[in-house]
């Protein structure tokens, strides 16, 4: 990438196309998820090398429970092995956070998630937020419930409800997404970062996620850099 590029602070990626990638090769869908997980690890490292502050990846949506049990179990087991094998050296300077509703997860997975979130990674360059059992609408419902509870407890008054007080109660602890990338050819959000994407730039790409490379990320960032963000102004 050239030096004049404007880097986004927060990139969101909808890691889509794993199933089609596997199907094209006559492989079971879970092999696509496996390859997709490897790509995720490499792209996280690349974001660290580039100095991207926040990377949010969509790994499993609140709607993905509609898939066959075998596939859902496969994705959760991949998450387990990713968390168990996280190499300390390779993950230096990368903090991991999970966003989404954690209530349905098994105890052992929750423990692994917590260990990853508490790992000592040294000075943090990139924070990777993994959206697992995440839905943008669920996130907003969760924030509204917290607000109601805070009002009931006398910690907040209804006059204080604002965009800021809602933002502060979302799962994601990041600024809004600057750039949202969706590979796989689909051009929709599928319930990803609904609130946080109000002024995001979108880049849709034809590549399937397991084929996504560092060069594809460069291309998306270059495209972002050419956009003229106005935020409603002139
Ligand atoms: C995204 O890839 C990963 C998850 C939703 C878990 P898909 O599994 O949706 O792949 P396609 O869209 O069927 O190719
Ligand atoms: C979005 O992809 C969810 C993830 C990538 C984790 P889907 O494959 O579930 O989205 P739809 O069904 O094509 O909208
Ligand atoms: Mg898909």
Short mmCIF file of C-alpha atoms and ligand atoms in Angstrom, two decimals:
data_model
loop_
_atom_site.label_atom_id
_atom_site.label_comp_id
_atom_site.label_asym_id
_atom_site.label_seq_id
_atom_site.Cartn_x
_atom_site.Cartn_y
_atom_site.Cartn_z
CA UNK A 1 0.00 0.00 0.00
CA UNK A 2 1.18 3.52 -0.67
CA UNK A 3 1.99 5.85 2.22
CA UNK A 4 -0.70 8.42 1.49
CA UNK A 5 -3.51 6.05 2.44
CA UNK A 6 -5.95 7.13 5.14
CA UNK A 7 -6.27 4.21 7.52
CA UNK A 8 -9.65 3.45 9.08
CA UNK A 9 -9.51 3.21 12.88
CA UNK A 10 -12.22 0.58 13.09
CA UNK A 11 -12.77 -2.08 10.43
CA UNK A 12 -15.66 -4.53 10.54
CA UNK A 13 -15.55 -7.70 8.47
CA UNK A 14 -18.46 -10.03 7.71
CA UNK A 15 -16.52 -13.28 7.23
CA UNK A 16 -18.87 -14.80 4.67
CA UNK A 17 -18.57 -17.44 1.96
CA UNK A 18 -17.03 -20.35 3.88
CA UNK A 19 -19.75 -22.79 2.88
CA UNK A 20 -19.58 -21.93 -0.82
CA UNK A 21 -15.79 -22.20 -0.74
CA UNK A 22 -16.06 -25.75 0.63
CA UNK A 23 -18.85 -26.72 -1.75
CA UNK A 24 -16.80 -25.63 -4.76
CA UNK A 25 -14.14 -28.11 -3.67
CA UNK A 26 -16.53 -30.95 -2.82
CA UNK A 27 -15.64 -30.59 0.88
CA UNK A 28 -17.94 -30.52 3.94
CA UNK A 29 -19.00 -26.97 4.91
CA UNK A 30 -17.03 -27.13 8.13
CA UNK A 31 -13.79 -27.35 6.13
CA UNK A 32 -14.69 -23.92 4.79
CA UNK A 33 -15.09 -22.63 8.34
CA UNK A 34 -11.69 -24.13 9.21
CA UNK A 35 -9.96 -22.36 6.32
CA UNK A 36 -11.91 -19.19 7.19
CA UNK A 37 -10.57 -19.32 10.75
CA UNK A 38 -6.98 -19.48 9.43
CA UNK A 39 -7.62 -16.46 7.23
CA UNK A 40 -9.06 -14.62 10.24
CA UNK A 41 -5.84 -15.22 12.21
CA UNK A 42 -3.69 -13.93 9.38
CA UNK A 43 -5.85 -10.86 8.76
CA UNK A 44 -5.79 -10.02 12.50
CA UNK A 45 -2.00 -10.07 12.39
CA UNK A 46 -1.99 -7.96 9.27
CA UNK A 47 -4.24 -5.38 10.96
CA UNK A 48 -1.73 -5.23 13.79
CA UNK A 49 1.11 -4.71 11.28
CA UNK A 50 -0.87 -1.91 9.65
CA UNK A 51 -1.70 -0.34 13.01
CA UNK A 52 -5.49 -0.68 12.75
CA UNK A 53 -6.90 0.06 16.23
CA UNK A 54 -10.10 -1.97 16.09
CA UNK A 55 -11.12 -4.99 14.06
CA UNK A 56 -14.59 -6.47 14.56
CA UNK A 57 -15.26 -9.78 12.84
CA UNK A 58 -18.65 -11.42 12.43
CA UNK A 59 -18.11 -15.08 13.34
CA UNK A 60 -21.61 -16.32 14.28
CA UNK A 61 -24.89 -14.45 14.17
CA UNK A 62 -27.99 -14.77 16.36
CA UNK A 63 -29.64 -16.18 13.20
CA UNK A 64 -26.96 -18.81 12.52
CA UNK A 65 -28.56 -21.19 15.09
CA UNK A 66 -31.00 -21.96 12.26
CA UNK A 67 -28.30 -24.09 10.64
CA UNK A 68 -27.98 -27.87 11.14
CA UNK A 69 -26.66 -28.83 14.58
CA UNK A 70 -23.59 -30.46 13.06
CA UNK A 71 -22.51 -27.18 11.46
CA UNK A 72 -23.22 -25.11 14.61
CA UNK A 73 -21.23 -27.59 16.75
CA UNK A 74 -18.42 -27.46 14.18
CA UNK A 75 -18.18 -23.65 14.40
CA UNK A 76 -18.19 -23.71 18.22
CA UNK A 77 -15.50 -26.41 18.27
CA UNK A 78 -13.37 -24.38 15.88
CA UNK A 79 -13.70 -21.46 18.26
CA UNK A 80 -12.54 -23.73 21.09
CA UNK A 81 -9.48 -24.90 19.21
CA UNK A 82 -8.62 -21.37 18.07
CA UNK A 83 -8.74 -20.16 21.67
CA UNK A 84 -6.74 -23.14 22.98
CA UNK A 85 -4.03 -22.82 20.36
CA UNK A 86 -3.63 -19.07 20.42
CA UNK A 87 0.13 -18.74 20.33
CA UNK A 88 1.35 -16.16 22.75
CA UNK A 89 4.12 -14.80 20.53
CA UNK A 90 1.91 -14.59 17.45
CA UNK A 91 -0.78 -12.74 19.34
CA UNK A 92 1.42 -10.19 21.03
CA UNK A 93 -0.11 -6.71 20.92
CA UNK A 94 -3.51 -8.11 19.87
CA UNK A 95 -6.24 -7.94 22.53
CA UNK A 96 -9.29 -10.15 22.07
CA UNK A 97 -12.84 -9.27 23.12
CA UNK A 98 -16.12 -11.05 22.48
CA UNK A 99 -19.32 -9.23 21.64
CA UNK A 100 -22.74 -10.82 21.57
CA UNK A 101 -25.06 -12.67 23.91
CA UNK A 102 -22.94 -15.12 25.90
CA UNK A 103 -25.82 -16.77 27.77
CA UNK A 104 -26.23 -19.90 25.59
CA UNK A 105 -22.55 -20.91 25.59
CA UNK A 106 -21.17 -23.97 27.40
CA UNK A 107 -19.12 -23.41 30.54
CA UNK A 108 -15.84 -24.59 28.99
CA UNK A 109 -16.19 -22.25 26.01
CA UNK A 110 -17.01 -19.34 28.32
CA UNK A 111 -13.86 -20.08 30.32
CA UNK A 112 -11.71 -20.11 27.17
CA UNK A 113 -13.28 -16.83 26.04
CA UNK A 114 -12.55 -15.26 29.39
CA UNK A 115 -8.95 -16.49 29.37
CA UNK A 116 -8.44 -14.99 25.92
CA UNK A 117 -9.93 -11.67 27.04
CA UNK A 118 -7.65 -11.59 30.09
CA UNK A 119 -4.45 -12.74 28.36
CA UNK A 120 -1.41 -10.51 28.78
CA UNK A 121 -0.55 -9.37 25.27
CA UNK A 122 1.72 -6.48 26.19
CA UNK A 123 1.08 -3.08 24.72
CA UNK A 124 -2.16 -3.30 22.72
CA UNK A 125 -1.94 -2.22 19.08
CA UNK A 126 -5.09 -3.87 17.74
CA UNK A 127 -8.20 -4.95 19.60
CA UNK A 128 -10.01 -7.74 17.81
CA UNK A 129 -13.68 -8.01 18.69
CA UNK A 130 -15.13 -11.39 17.79
CA UNK A 131 -18.87 -11.17 17.25
CA UNK A 132 -20.20 -14.54 18.44
CA UNK A 133 -23.92 -15.08 18.86
CA UNK A 134 -24.08 -11.44 17.90
CA UNK A 135 -27.02 -9.62 16.37
CA UNK A 136 -27.28 -5.87 15.92
CA UNK A 137 -30.93 -5.85 16.94
CA UNK A 138 -30.21 -8.05 19.97
CA UNK A 139 -27.46 -5.61 20.94
CA UNK A 140 -29.92 -2.70 20.88
CA UNK A 141 -32.54 -4.68 22.85
CA UNK A 142 -29.87 -5.50 25.43
CA UNK A 143 -28.93 -1.80 25.73
CA UNK A 144 -32.57 -0.76 26.13
CA UNK A 145 -33.06 -3.33 28.92
CA UNK A 146 -30.01 -1.98 30.74
CA UNK A 147 -31.35 1.53 30.46
CA UNK A 148 -34.70 0.47 31.91
CA UNK A 149 -32.93 -1.31 34.77
CA UNK A 150 -30.77 1.73 35.45
CA UNK A 151 -33.84 3.95 35.53
CA UNK A 152 -35.61 1.54 37.91
CA UNK A 153 -32.54 1.53 40.14
CA UNK A 154 -32.49 5.32 40.15
CA UNK A 155 -29.10 5.47 38.40
CA UNK A 156 -30.45 7.22 35.32
CA UNK A 157 -33.41 9.46 34.63
CA UNK A 158 -35.54 9.14 31.50
CA UNK A 159 -34.43 12.65 30.42
CA UNK A 160 -30.88 11.29 30.17
CA UNK A 161 -31.73 8.79 27.43
CA UNK A 162 -29.63 9.84 24.49
CA UNK A 163 -27.58 8.43 21.63
CA UNK A 164 -24.59 8.52 23.98
CA UNK A 165 -26.33 6.63 26.79
CA UNK A 166 -27.46 3.96 24.31
CA UNK A 167 -24.00 3.72 22.70
CA UNK A 168 -22.41 3.29 26.12
CA UNK A 169 -24.54 0.18 26.74
CA UNK A 170 -23.82 -1.66 23.51
CA UNK A 171 -21.77 -4.87 23.58
CA UNK A 172 -19.02 -3.32 21.50
CA UNK A 173 -16.75 -0.97 23.31
CA UNK A 174 -15.42 0.69 20.19
CA UNK A 175 -15.99 3.84 18.26
CA UNK A 176 -18.36 3.37 15.31
CA UNK A 177 -17.10 1.34 12.35
CA UNK A 178 -15.32 3.40 9.69
CA UNK A 179 -15.17 0.64 7.10
CA UNK A 180 -17.28 -2.50 6.78
CA UNK A 181 -16.07 -5.16 4.39
CA UNK A 182 -18.26 -8.01 3.15
CA UNK A 183 -16.66 -10.61 0.94
CA UNK A 184 -18.59 -13.45 -0.75
CA UNK A 185 -20.59 -11.32 -3.19
CA UNK A 186 -23.55 -10.70 -0.87
CA UNK A 187 -24.40 -7.05 -0.39
CA UNK A 188 -26.22 -6.82 2.94
CA UNK A 189 -25.46 -6.33 6.64
CA UNK A 190 -27.22 -9.47 7.93
CA UNK A 191 -27.73 -7.84 11.35
CA UNK A 192 -24.06 -6.82 11.82
CA UNK A 193 -23.23 -3.58 13.70
CA UNK A 194 -26.55 -1.94 12.90
CA UNK A 195 -26.17 0.96 15.31
CA UNK A 196 -22.41 1.34 14.77
CA UNK A 197 -22.63 1.46 10.96
CA UNK A 198 -24.82 4.57 10.64
CA UNK A 199 -21.99 6.36 8.81
CA UNK A 200 -19.71 3.49 7.82
CA UNK A 201 -18.26 3.09 4.35
CA UNK A 202 -19.15 -0.27 2.81
CA UNK A 203 -16.93 -2.32 0.54
CA UNK A 204 -18.45 -5.46 -0.95
CA UNK A 205 -16.07 -7.90 -2.60
CA UNK A 206 -16.56 -10.95 -4.77
CA UNK A 207 -13.89 -13.07 -3.11
CA UNK A 208 -15.04 -15.84 -0.72
CA UNK A 209 -13.72 -15.35 2.82
CA UNK A 210 -11.41 -18.44 2.83
CA UNK A 211 -9.70 -16.98 -0.29
CA UNK A 212 -9.42 -13.48 1.22
CA UNK A 213 -5.82 -12.23 1.31
CA UNK A 214 -3.83 -9.34 2.75
CA UNK A 215 -3.97 -7.83 -0.75
CA UNK A 216 -7.78 -7.84 -0.61
CA UNK A 217 -7.63 -5.91 2.66
CA UNK A 218 -5.25 -3.43 1.01
CA UNK A 219 -7.73 -3.01 -1.84
CA UNK A 220 -10.63 -2.38 0.55
CA UNK A 221 -8.60 0.17 2.54
CA UNK A 222 -7.52 1.92 -0.66
CA UNK A 223 -11.16 2.11 -1.75
CA UNK A 224 -12.08 3.51 1.69
CA UNK A 225 -9.32 6.07 1.38
CA UNK A 226 -10.83 7.36 -1.87
CA UNK A 227 -14.28 7.91 -0.34
CA UNK A 228 -15.46 11.33 0.70
CA UNK A 229 -17.10 11.06 4.12
CA UNK A 230 -19.42 13.97 4.83
CA UNK A 231 -21.45 12.88 7.87
CA UNK A 232 -24.32 15.00 6.66
CA UNK A 233 -22.21 18.12 6.31
CA UNK A 234 -20.74 19.66 3.18
C1 LIG B 1 -19.89 -17.51 7.05
O1 LIG B 1 -19.84 -18.37 5.97
C2 LIG B 1 -19.63 -18.20 8.38
C3 LIG B 1 -20.81 -18.34 9.25
C4 LIG B 1 -21.96 -17.81 9.03
C5 LIG B 1 -20.65 -19.15 10.44
P1 LIG B 1 -21.15 -19.14 5.49
O2 LIG B 1 -21.20 -20.44 6.23
O3 LIG B 1 -22.33 -18.29 5.61
O4 LIG B 1 -20.81 -19.43 3.98
P2 LIG B 1 -21.82 -19.36 2.76
O5 LIG B 1 -22.43 -17.98 2.77
O6 LIG B 1 -22.85 -20.43 3.00
O7 LIG B 1 -20.98 -19.61 1.57
C1 LIG B 2 -23.56 -13.41 8.20
O1 LIG B 2 -23.51 -14.36 7.20
C2 LIG B 2 -23.04 -14.00 9.47
C3 LIG B 2 -21.62 -14.32 9.50
C4 LIG B 2 -20.76 -14.16 8.54
C5 LIG B 2 -21.14 -14.85 10.75
P1 LIG B 2 -24.77 -15.26 6.82
O2 LIG B 2 -24.28 -16.19 5.75
O3 LIG B 2 -25.34 -15.86 8.03
O4 LIG B 2 -25.77 -14.20 6.23
P2 LIG B 2 -26.98 -14.38 5.22
O5 LIG B 2 -27.83 -15.51 5.73
O6 LIG B 2 -26.40 -14.71 3.88
O7 LIG B 2 -27.67 -13.06 5.21
MG1 LIG B 3 -23.19 -16.94 4.33
#
